């Protein structure tokens, strides 16, 4: 097995496998699904027409909102035709900002937007919530852990980070992770 260099970007992961938060998140998600399925089953027996109408309306609203968001992000991406990670990286001072953090943030944001647009051209000035549609829960639950893993940065001691609670844009996200301490590389056994 090859030992990975600190400068090499690890492959992305949605959750850290085997961690308690990952297991608890899955358990909570499937518990919620089971409760909703039970409630829907009970209502459909008592009021089948009203249940069918409500489910149809909710699914239609969800599909419409998703399509609207996809169209908005595709239009935004079309105005940025030809932009890449190069322009994103040039918006930072590379002497004081780790290029690995820049790359990890850019690629993770692209991955989050993959269902709307392949290779979405992210800018440092992009507001995470308003322009990219990422809410605080997305950032806390999946984006931050994936960026930390990719960039080799720790998520401990975030409250002492000057950008804690102030991450509004993609560049703020880069500066936040640049301010986090590096995780010591783990030794791998050779077989």
Backbone as JSON, one array per atom type, in Angstrom:
{
  "sequence": "XXXXXXXXXXXXXXXXXXXXXXXXXXXXXXXXXXXXXXXXXXXXXXXXXXXXXXXXXXXXXXXXXXXXXXXXXXXXXXXXXXXXXXXXXXXXXXXXXXXXXXXXXXXXXXXXXXXXXXXXXXXXXXXXXXXXXXXXXXXXXXXXXXXXXXXXXXXXXXXXXXXXXXXXXXXXXXXXXXXXXXXXXXXXXXX",
  "N": [[0.84, -1.16, 0.0], [0.54, 2.21, -0.8], [1.96, 5.02, 0.72], [0.3, 7.97, 1.61], [0.93, 11.29, 0.62], [1.09, 14.42, 2.36], [0.38, 16.5, 0.73], [-1.21, 15.39, -1.14], [-4.45, 15.06, -2.35], [-7.03, 13.52, -0.62], [-9.57, 11.06, -1.43], [-13.04, 12.02, -1.77], [-15.56, 11.86, 0.83], [-18.83, 11.25, 1.94], [-19.76, 10.95, 4.59], [-17.89, 10.37, 7.55], [-16.84, 7.16, 7.74], [-18.06, 4.79, 10.1], [-18.09, 6.48, 12.29], [-19.58, 7.83, 15.24], [-21.38, 10.1, 14.91], [-22.11, 9.7, 12.2], [-23.43, 7.2, 12.25], [-25.49, 7.77, 14.05], [-26.82, 9.78, 12.62], [-27.76, 8.33, 10.39], [-29.44, 6.53, 11.72], [-31.32, 8.28, 12.89], [-32.39, 9.4, 10.56], [-33.59, 7.15, 9.23], [-35.39, 6.41, 11.21], [-37.1, 8.6, 11.24], [-38.14, 8.37, 8.64], [-39.52, 5.93, 8.93], [-41.46, 6.65, 10.84], [-42.88, 8.62, 9.43], [-43.82, 7.05, 7.28], [-45.5, 5.27, 8.66], [-47.4, 7.11, 9.69], [-48.45, 8.11, 7.3], [-49.52, 5.77, 6.22], [-51.52, 5.21, 8.12], [-53.16, 7.49, 7.88], [-53.92, 7.21, 5.2], [-55.64, 5.06, 5.24], [-57.74, 6.0, 6.82], [-58.51, 8.42, 5.55], [-58.5, 8.28, 2.46], [-58.75, 9.76, -0.03], [-58.11, 12.43, 0.64], [-55.53, 12.06, 1.57], [-54.19, 11.14, -0.74], [-54.45, 13.39, -2.37], [-53.04, 15.31, -0.86], [-50.43, 14.17, -0.76], [-49.83, 14.17, -3.5], [-49.86, 16.93, -4.01], [-47.73, 17.79, -2.35], [-45.52, 16.39, -3.47], [-45.56, 17.49, -6.04], [-45.03, 20.21, -5.48], [-42.46, 19.97, -4.38], [-41.02, 18.93, -6.6], [-41.34, 21.04, -8.4], [-40.0, 23.14, -7.04], [-37.41, 22.09, -6.92], [-36.8, 21.9, -9.66], [-36.89, 24.59, -10.34], [-34.75, 25.62, -8.82], [-32.65, 24.22, -10.0], [-32.73, 25.26, -12.62], [-32.11, 27.93, -12.05], [-29.48, 27.73, -11.02], [-28.19, 26.6, -13.24], [-28.44, 28.68, -15.08], [-26.89, 30.61, -13.79], [-24.41, 29.31, -13.88], [-24.04, 29.31, -16.64], [-23.48, 31.96, -17.17], [-20.92, 32.06, -16.36], [-19.27, 30.74, -18.06], [-16.44, 28.92, -19.0], [-14.91, 29.52, -16.77], [-12.82, 28.32, -14.12], [-11.15, 26.29, -11.61], [-8.8, 27.64, -11.56], [-9.24, 30.46, -11.73], [-10.65, 30.74, -9.37], [-8.68, 30.04, -7.48], [-6.83, 32.08, -7.96], [-7.99, 34.21, -6.69], [-7.09, 34.25, -4.14], [-4.43, 34.84, -1.77], [-1.72, 33.05, -2.32], [0.54, 32.74, -0.82], [-0.17, 32.93, 1.8], [-2.32, 31.28, 2.04], [-3.27, 27.95, 2.07], [-2.9, 25.98, -0.76], [-4.02, 23.44, -0.98], [-6.24, 23.55, 0.68], [-7.76, 25.42, -0.71], [-8.27, 24.01, -3.07], [-9.67, 21.79, -2.01], [-12.0, 22.99, -0.94], [-13.12, 24.13, -3.27], [-13.56, 21.83, -4.9], [-15.28, 20.33, -3.25], [-17.51, 22.0, -3.03], [-18.28, 21.98, -5.69], [-19.0, 19.28, -5.9], [-21.2, 19.23, -4.19], [-23.01, 20.66, -5.71], [-23.41, 19.11, -7.9], [-25.71, 17.71, -8.71], [-27.22, 19.65, -9.85], [-25.66, 20.99, -11.76], [-23.04, 19.99, -13.8], [-19.64, 20.29, -13.02], [-19.72, 22.92, -11.76], [-18.92, 26.32, -11.93], [-17.38, 27.73, -9.39], [-17.09, 30.73, -7.54], [-15.04, 32.8, -5.45], [-16.5, 34.8, -4.25], [-19.05, 33.85, -4.11], [-22.04, 33.57, -2.37], [-22.81, 31.27, 0.04], [-25.34, 30.38, 0.99], [-27.37, 32.04, -0.25], [-26.68, 32.21, -3.05], [-25.59, 29.69, -3.81], [-27.26, 27.9, -2.6], [-26.79, 26.36, -0.31], [-27.53, 25.39, 2.88], [-27.1, 26.09, 6.42], [-27.17, 23.63, 7.78], [-26.37, 21.81, 5.8], [-23.75, 22.67, 5.47], [-22.64, 22.23, 8.04], [-23.1, 19.46, 8.49], [-22.29, 17.86, 6.24], [-20.62, 19.16, 4.28], [-18.5, 20.52, 5.67], [-17.18, 18.42, 7.09], [-16.31, 16.84, 4.97], [-14.61, 18.61, 3.59], [-12.69, 19.05, 5.56], [-11.59, 16.51, 5.75], [-10.59, 16.14, 3.14], [-8.7, 18.21, 2.97], [-6.99, 17.75, 5.03], [-7.33, 18.97, 7.49], [-8.22, 19.83, 10.85], [-11.3, 19.57, 12.69], [-11.52, 20.34, 15.24], [-11.64, 22.66, 17.93], [-12.94, 24.76, 16.67], [-14.32, 27.01, 17.57], [-12.44, 28.86, 18.34], [-11.5, 29.83, 16.0], [-11.08, 32.63, 13.89], [-12.98, 32.94, 11.87], [-15.16, 31.57, 12.7], [-18.6, 31.13, 12.79], [-18.9, 33.13, 10.95], [-18.9, 32.41, 8.32], [-19.86, 33.04, 5.23], [-19.43, 33.16, 2.5], [-17.82, 31.46, -0.29], [-15.1, 32.06, -0.21], [-14.81, 32.76, 2.48], [-15.16, 30.25, 3.58], [-12.85, 28.97, 2.7], [-10.92, 30.51, 4.07], [-11.68, 29.92, 6.69], [-11.08, 27.14, 6.94], [-8.39, 27.29, 6.36], [-7.49, 28.49, 8.64], [-7.73, 26.49, 10.5], [-6.11, 23.91, 12.41], [-3.63, 21.62, 11.15], [-4.1, 18.14, 10.55], [-2.24, 15.51, 11.85], [-0.52, 13.37, 9.65], [-1.61, 10.02, 9.2], [0.13, 7.06, 9.84], [0.58, 4.45, 7.55], [0.35, 0.95, 7.31], [2.61, -1.24, 5.72], [2.06, -3.92, 3.62]],
  "CA": [[0.0, 0.0, 0.0], [1.34, 3.41, -0.92], [1.77, 6.02, 1.76], [-0.16, 9.2, 0.96], [1.63, 12.51, 0.98], [0.22, 15.45, 2.92], [-0.06, 17.37, -0.35], [-2.1, 14.66, -2.02], [-5.84, 15.23, -1.95], [-7.71, 12.24, -0.47], [-10.86, 10.96, -2.11], [-14.12, 12.58, -0.96], [-16.47, 10.95, 1.52], [-20.01, 11.97, 2.41], [-19.64, 10.94, 6.04], [-16.73, 9.61, 7.99], [-17.39, 5.85, 8.05], [-17.84, 4.21, 11.42], [-18.13, 7.44, 13.38], [-20.85, 7.87, 15.94], [-22.34, 10.99, 14.27], [-22.61, 9.1, 10.97], [-24.37, 6.15, 12.62], [-26.66, 8.43, 14.63], [-27.54, 10.46, 11.55], [-28.51, 7.33, 9.63], [-30.5, 6.01, 12.58], [-32.35, 9.32, 12.99], [-33.04, 9.52, 9.25], [-34.47, 6.02, 8.98], [-36.47, 6.48, 12.19], [-38.04, 9.6, 10.73], [-38.82, 7.78, 7.48], [-40.46, 4.93, 9.43], [-42.58, 7.36, 11.47], [-43.67, 9.23, 8.36], [-44.51, 5.98, 6.55], [-46.59, 4.81, 9.52], [-48.43, 8.15, 9.71], [-49.07, 8.15, 5.97], [-50.35, 4.57, 6.11], [-52.7, 5.38, 8.98], [-54.03, 8.5, 7.25], [-54.47, 6.75, 3.93], [-56.77, 4.17, 5.55], [-58.84, 6.81, 7.36], [-58.92, 9.45, 4.57], [-57.69, 7.98, 1.27], [-58.77, 10.81, -1.05], [-57.37, 13.58, 1.15], [-54.11, 11.67, 1.63], [-53.67, 11.11, -2.11], [-54.37, 14.78, -2.83], [-51.96, 15.96, -0.11], [-49.16, 13.63, -1.22], [-49.63, 14.68, -4.86], [-49.52, 18.36, -3.91], [-46.38, 17.92, -1.78], [-44.55, 15.93, -4.46], [-45.54, 18.48, -7.12], [-44.32, 21.4, -4.98], [-41.04, 19.62, -4.27], [-40.46, 18.82, -7.95], [-41.3, 22.39, -8.97], [-38.94, 23.9, -6.37], [-36.13, 21.52, -7.35], [-36.59, 22.3, -11.05], [-36.62, 26.04, -10.33], [-33.39, 25.8, -8.31], [-31.75, 23.7, -11.03], [-32.72, 26.24, -13.7], [-31.4, 29.11, -11.56], [-28.05, 27.43, -10.94], [-27.68, 26.41, -14.6], [-28.32, 30.02, -15.67], [-25.72, 31.22, -13.15], [-23.22, 28.65, -14.44], [-23.9, 29.72, -18.04], [-22.84, 33.29, -17.2], [-19.52, 31.88, -15.96], [-18.69, 29.78, -19.0], [-14.98, 28.98, -19.15], [-14.23, 29.72, -15.49], [-12.38, 27.06, -13.52], [-10.48, 26.41, -10.31], [-7.68, 28.59, -11.7], [-9.74, 31.78, -11.34], [-10.98, 30.65, -7.95], [-7.41, 30.05, -6.73], [-6.18, 33.39, -8.11], [-8.61, 35.2, -5.81], [-6.48, 34.11, -2.81], [-2.99, 35.01, -1.67], [-1.21, 31.69, -2.15], [1.62, 32.71, 0.17], [-0.73, 32.78, 3.14], [-3.45, 30.36, 1.99], [-2.86, 26.62, 1.62], [-3.56, 25.6, -2.01], [-4.79, 22.23, -0.76], [-7.53, 23.98, 1.24], [-8.48, 26.05, -1.82], [-8.74, 22.94, -3.95], [-10.66, 20.98, -1.3], [-13.25, 23.76, -0.87], [-13.66, 24.24, -4.63], [-14.06, 20.53, -5.36], [-16.42, 19.89, -2.44], [-18.67, 22.79, -3.43], [-18.71, 21.43, -6.98], [-19.68, 18.01, -5.64], [-22.51, 19.53, -3.61], [-23.86, 21.21, -6.76], [-23.34, 18.2, -9.03], [-27.05, 17.32, -9.18], [-27.78, 20.77, -10.6], [-24.8, 21.39, -12.87], [-21.74, 19.33, -13.77], [-18.51, 21.23, -12.98], [-20.22, 24.28, -11.49], [-17.79, 27.24, -11.72], [-17.53, 28.43, -8.12], [-16.28, 31.93, -7.32], [-14.8, 33.09, -4.04], [-17.52, 35.73, -3.77], [-20.36, 33.19, -4.06], [-22.65, 33.41, -1.06], [-23.13, 29.85, 0.15], [-26.77, 30.14, 1.15], [-28.19, 32.76, -1.21], [-26.37, 31.9, -4.44], [-25.33, 28.27, -4.05], [-28.35, 27.11, -2.03], [-26.34, 25.48, 0.77], [-27.92, 25.95, 4.17], [-26.18, 25.83, 7.52], [-27.12, 22.2, 8.09], [-25.52, 21.18, 4.78], [-22.36, 23.02, 5.77], [-22.2, 21.58, 9.27], [-23.22, 18.0, 8.49], [-21.57, 17.12, 5.2], [-19.59, 19.93, 3.57], [-17.35, 20.79, 6.54], [-16.43, 17.2, 7.36], [-15.65, 16.41, 3.73], [-13.49, 19.52, 3.31], [-11.65, 18.77, 6.56], [-10.94, 15.25, 5.37], [-9.84, 16.36, 1.9], [-7.6, 19.16, 3.14], [-6.13, 17.35, 6.14], [-7.5, 19.93, 8.57], [-9.0, 19.36, 12.0], [-12.52, 20.3, 13.03], [-11.51, 20.61, 16.68], [-11.3, 24.03, 18.28], [-13.48, 25.7, 15.67], [-14.79, 28.24, 18.22], [-11.34, 29.83, 18.43], [-11.19, 30.28, 14.64], [-11.66, 33.96, 13.67], [-14.1, 32.87, 10.93], [-16.25, 30.79, 13.29], [-19.87, 31.85, 12.79], [-18.87, 34.21, 9.96], [-18.72, 31.83, 6.99], [-20.98, 33.41, 4.36], [-19.06, 32.98, 1.1], [-16.85, 30.39, -0.56], [-13.78, 32.48, 0.27], [-14.84, 32.63, 3.95], [-14.98, 28.83, 3.87], [-11.41, 28.71, 2.51], [-10.19, 31.13, 5.18], [-12.01, 29.18, 7.9], [-10.28, 25.91, 6.98], [-6.97, 27.66, 6.4], [-7.22, 28.83, 10.03], [-7.78, 25.3, 11.34], [-4.82, 23.21, 12.48], [-3.48, 20.45, 10.28], [-4.14, 16.84, 11.2], [-1.01, 14.75, 11.6], [-0.79, 12.24, 8.75], [-1.6, 8.72, 9.85], [1.04, 6.1, 9.23], [-0.08, 3.27, 7.01], [1.17, -0.26, 7.37], [2.93, -1.84, 4.44], [1.85, -5.38, 3.63]],
  "C": [[0.89, 1.23, 0.0], [0.99, 4.4, 0.18], [1.35, 7.33, 1.09], [0.6, 10.41, 1.51], [0.64, 13.51, 1.57], [-0.36, 16.32, 1.81], [-1.02, 16.68, -1.3], [-3.52, 14.76, -1.47], [-6.51, 13.87, -1.82], [-9.05, 12.24, -1.19], [-11.96, 11.47, -1.18], [-14.94, 11.49, -0.29], [-17.63, 11.77, 2.05], [-20.04, 12.04, 3.93], [-18.4, 10.14, 6.39], [-17.24, 8.25, 8.44], [-17.06, 5.41, 9.47], [-17.87, 5.2, 12.56], [-19.51, 7.45, 14.0], [-21.81, 8.86, 15.29], [-22.92, 10.41, 12.99], [-23.66, 8.04, 11.25], [-25.64, 6.78, 13.18], [-27.48, 9.17, 13.58], [-28.36, 9.47, 10.74], [-29.67, 6.78, 10.44], [-31.64, 7.02, 12.69], [-33.11, 9.45, 11.67], [-34.03, 8.39, 9.02], [-35.6, 5.94, 10.0], [-37.54, 7.46, 11.73], [-38.82, 9.06, 9.54], [-39.86, 6.76, 7.94], [-41.68, 5.59, 10.07], [-43.48, 7.99, 10.42], [-44.44, 8.19, 7.55], [-45.69, 5.45, 7.36], [-47.73, 5.82, 9.53], [-49.17, 8.21, 8.38], [-49.98, 6.94, 5.77], [-51.63, 4.69, 6.91], [-53.68, 6.38, 8.37], [-54.66, 7.99, 5.97], [-55.63, 5.78, 4.13], [-57.97, 5.0, 5.99], [-59.38, 7.8, 6.32], [-58.14, 9.26, 3.27], [-57.65, 9.1, 0.24], [-57.95, 12.01, -0.61], [-55.87, 13.28, 1.2], [-53.49, 11.69, 0.24], [-53.49, 12.53, -2.64], [-53.21, 15.51, -2.15], [-50.59, 15.48, -0.59], [-48.84, 14.14, -2.63], [-49.22, 16.14, -4.84], [-48.1, 18.55, -3.38], [-45.3, 17.49, -2.78], [-44.43, 16.94, -5.6], [-44.79, 19.74, -6.7], [-42.82, 21.14, -4.87], [-40.37, 19.54, -5.63], [-40.34, 20.2, -8.6], [-40.16, 23.21, -8.36], [-37.56, 23.39, -6.79], [-35.81, 21.93, -8.79], [-36.25, 23.79, -11.15], [-35.19, 26.31, -9.87], [-32.36, 25.32, -9.34], [-31.62, 24.69, -12.18], [-31.93, 27.48, -13.29], [-29.89, 28.88, -11.53], [-27.44, 27.2, -12.33], [-27.51, 27.75, -15.31], [-27.11, 30.75, -15.09], [-24.43, 30.63, -13.71], [-22.98, 29.08, -15.89], [-23.25, 31.09, -18.15], [-21.36, 33.21, -16.87], [-18.8, 30.88, -16.87], [-17.19, 29.98, -19.15], [-14.22, 29.21, -17.86], [-13.9, 28.36, -14.88], [-11.76, 27.32, -12.14], [-9.34, 27.41, -10.37], [-8.1, 30.0, -11.26], [-10.09, 31.83, -9.87], [-9.71, 30.77, -7.11], [-6.72, 31.39, -6.81], [-6.79, 34.46, -7.2], [-8.07, 35.13, -4.38], [-4.99, 34.39, -2.89], [-2.39, 33.65, -1.35], [-0.02, 31.6, -1.21], [1.07, 32.5, 1.57], [-1.91, 31.81, 3.19], [-2.99, 29.04, 1.38], [-3.62, 26.25, 0.34], [-4.4, 24.33, -1.88], [-6.17, 22.55, -0.19], [-8.37, 24.6, 0.13], [-9.08, 24.98, -2.71], [-9.83, 22.11, -3.28], [-12.01, 21.69, -1.23], [-13.9, 23.81, -2.25], [-14.3, 22.91, -5.07], [-15.26, 20.05, -4.55], [-17.67, 20.69, -2.79], [-19.19, 22.32, -4.78], [-19.47, 20.13, -6.78], [-21.07, 18.24, -5.06], [-23.5, 20.01, -4.67], [-23.96, 20.31, -7.98], [-24.71, 17.83, -9.58], [-27.71, 18.43, -9.98], [-26.98, 21.09, -11.85], [-23.47, 20.67, -12.74], [-20.66, 20.39, -13.86], [-18.98, 22.67, -12.82], [-19.04, 25.2, -11.2], [-18.0, 28.11, -10.48], [-16.6, 29.64, -8.09], [-16.12, 32.14, -5.82], [-15.88, 33.97, -3.44], [-18.91, 35.1, -3.68], [-20.84, 33.06, -2.63], [-23.22, 31.99, -0.97], [-24.63, 29.6, 0.21], [-27.58, 30.77, 0.02], [-27.94, 32.34, -2.65], [-26.21, 30.41, -4.72], [-26.39, 27.36, -3.44], [-27.93, 26.13, -0.95], [-26.73, 26.1, 2.11], [-26.92, 25.54, 5.25], [-26.06, 24.36, 7.88], [-26.25, 21.45, 7.09], [-24.05, 21.43, 5.11], [-21.85, 22.27, 6.98], [-22.13, 20.06, 9.15], [-22.35, 17.32, 7.44], [-20.41, 17.89, 4.6], [-18.34, 20.1, 4.44], [-16.52, 19.53, 6.8], [-15.69, 16.71, 6.12], [-14.46, 17.3, 3.4], [-12.36, 19.27, 4.29], [-10.88, 17.51, 6.19], [-10.07, 15.45, 4.13], [-8.59, 17.21, 2.11], [-6.64, 18.78, 4.26], [-6.18, 18.33, 7.3], [-8.42, 19.37, 9.64], [-10.27, 20.19, 12.14], [-12.62, 20.55, 14.53], [-11.08, 22.05, 16.92], [-11.82, 25.06, 17.29], [-13.91, 27.03, 16.29], [-13.69, 29.28, 18.32], [-10.91, 30.35, 17.06], [-11.83, 31.65, 14.43], [-12.85, 33.96, 12.71], [-15.27, 32.05, 11.47], [-17.52, 31.64, 13.36], [-19.95, 32.95, 11.76], [-18.7, 33.69, 8.53], [-19.98, 32.1, 6.16], [-20.7, 33.1, 2.89], [-18.08, 31.82, 0.96], [-15.46, 30.79, -0.06], [-13.72, 32.44, 1.8], [-14.61, 31.17, 4.36], [-13.51, 28.43, 3.72], [-10.63, 29.26, 3.69], [-10.46, 30.41, 6.5], [-11.13, 27.93, 8.0], [-8.79, 26.19, 6.97], [-6.55, 28.0, 7.83], [-7.26, 27.64, 10.98], [-6.41, 24.6, 11.32], [-4.83, 21.99, 11.57], [-3.53, 19.18, 11.12], [-2.85, 16.12, 10.85], [-1.33, 13.57, 10.69], [-0.68, 10.91, 9.49], [-0.67, 7.79, 9.09], [0.23, 4.91, 8.73], [0.88, 2.1, 7.04], [1.41, -0.79, 5.97], [2.76, -3.35, 4.56], [2.57, -6.0, 2.48]]
}
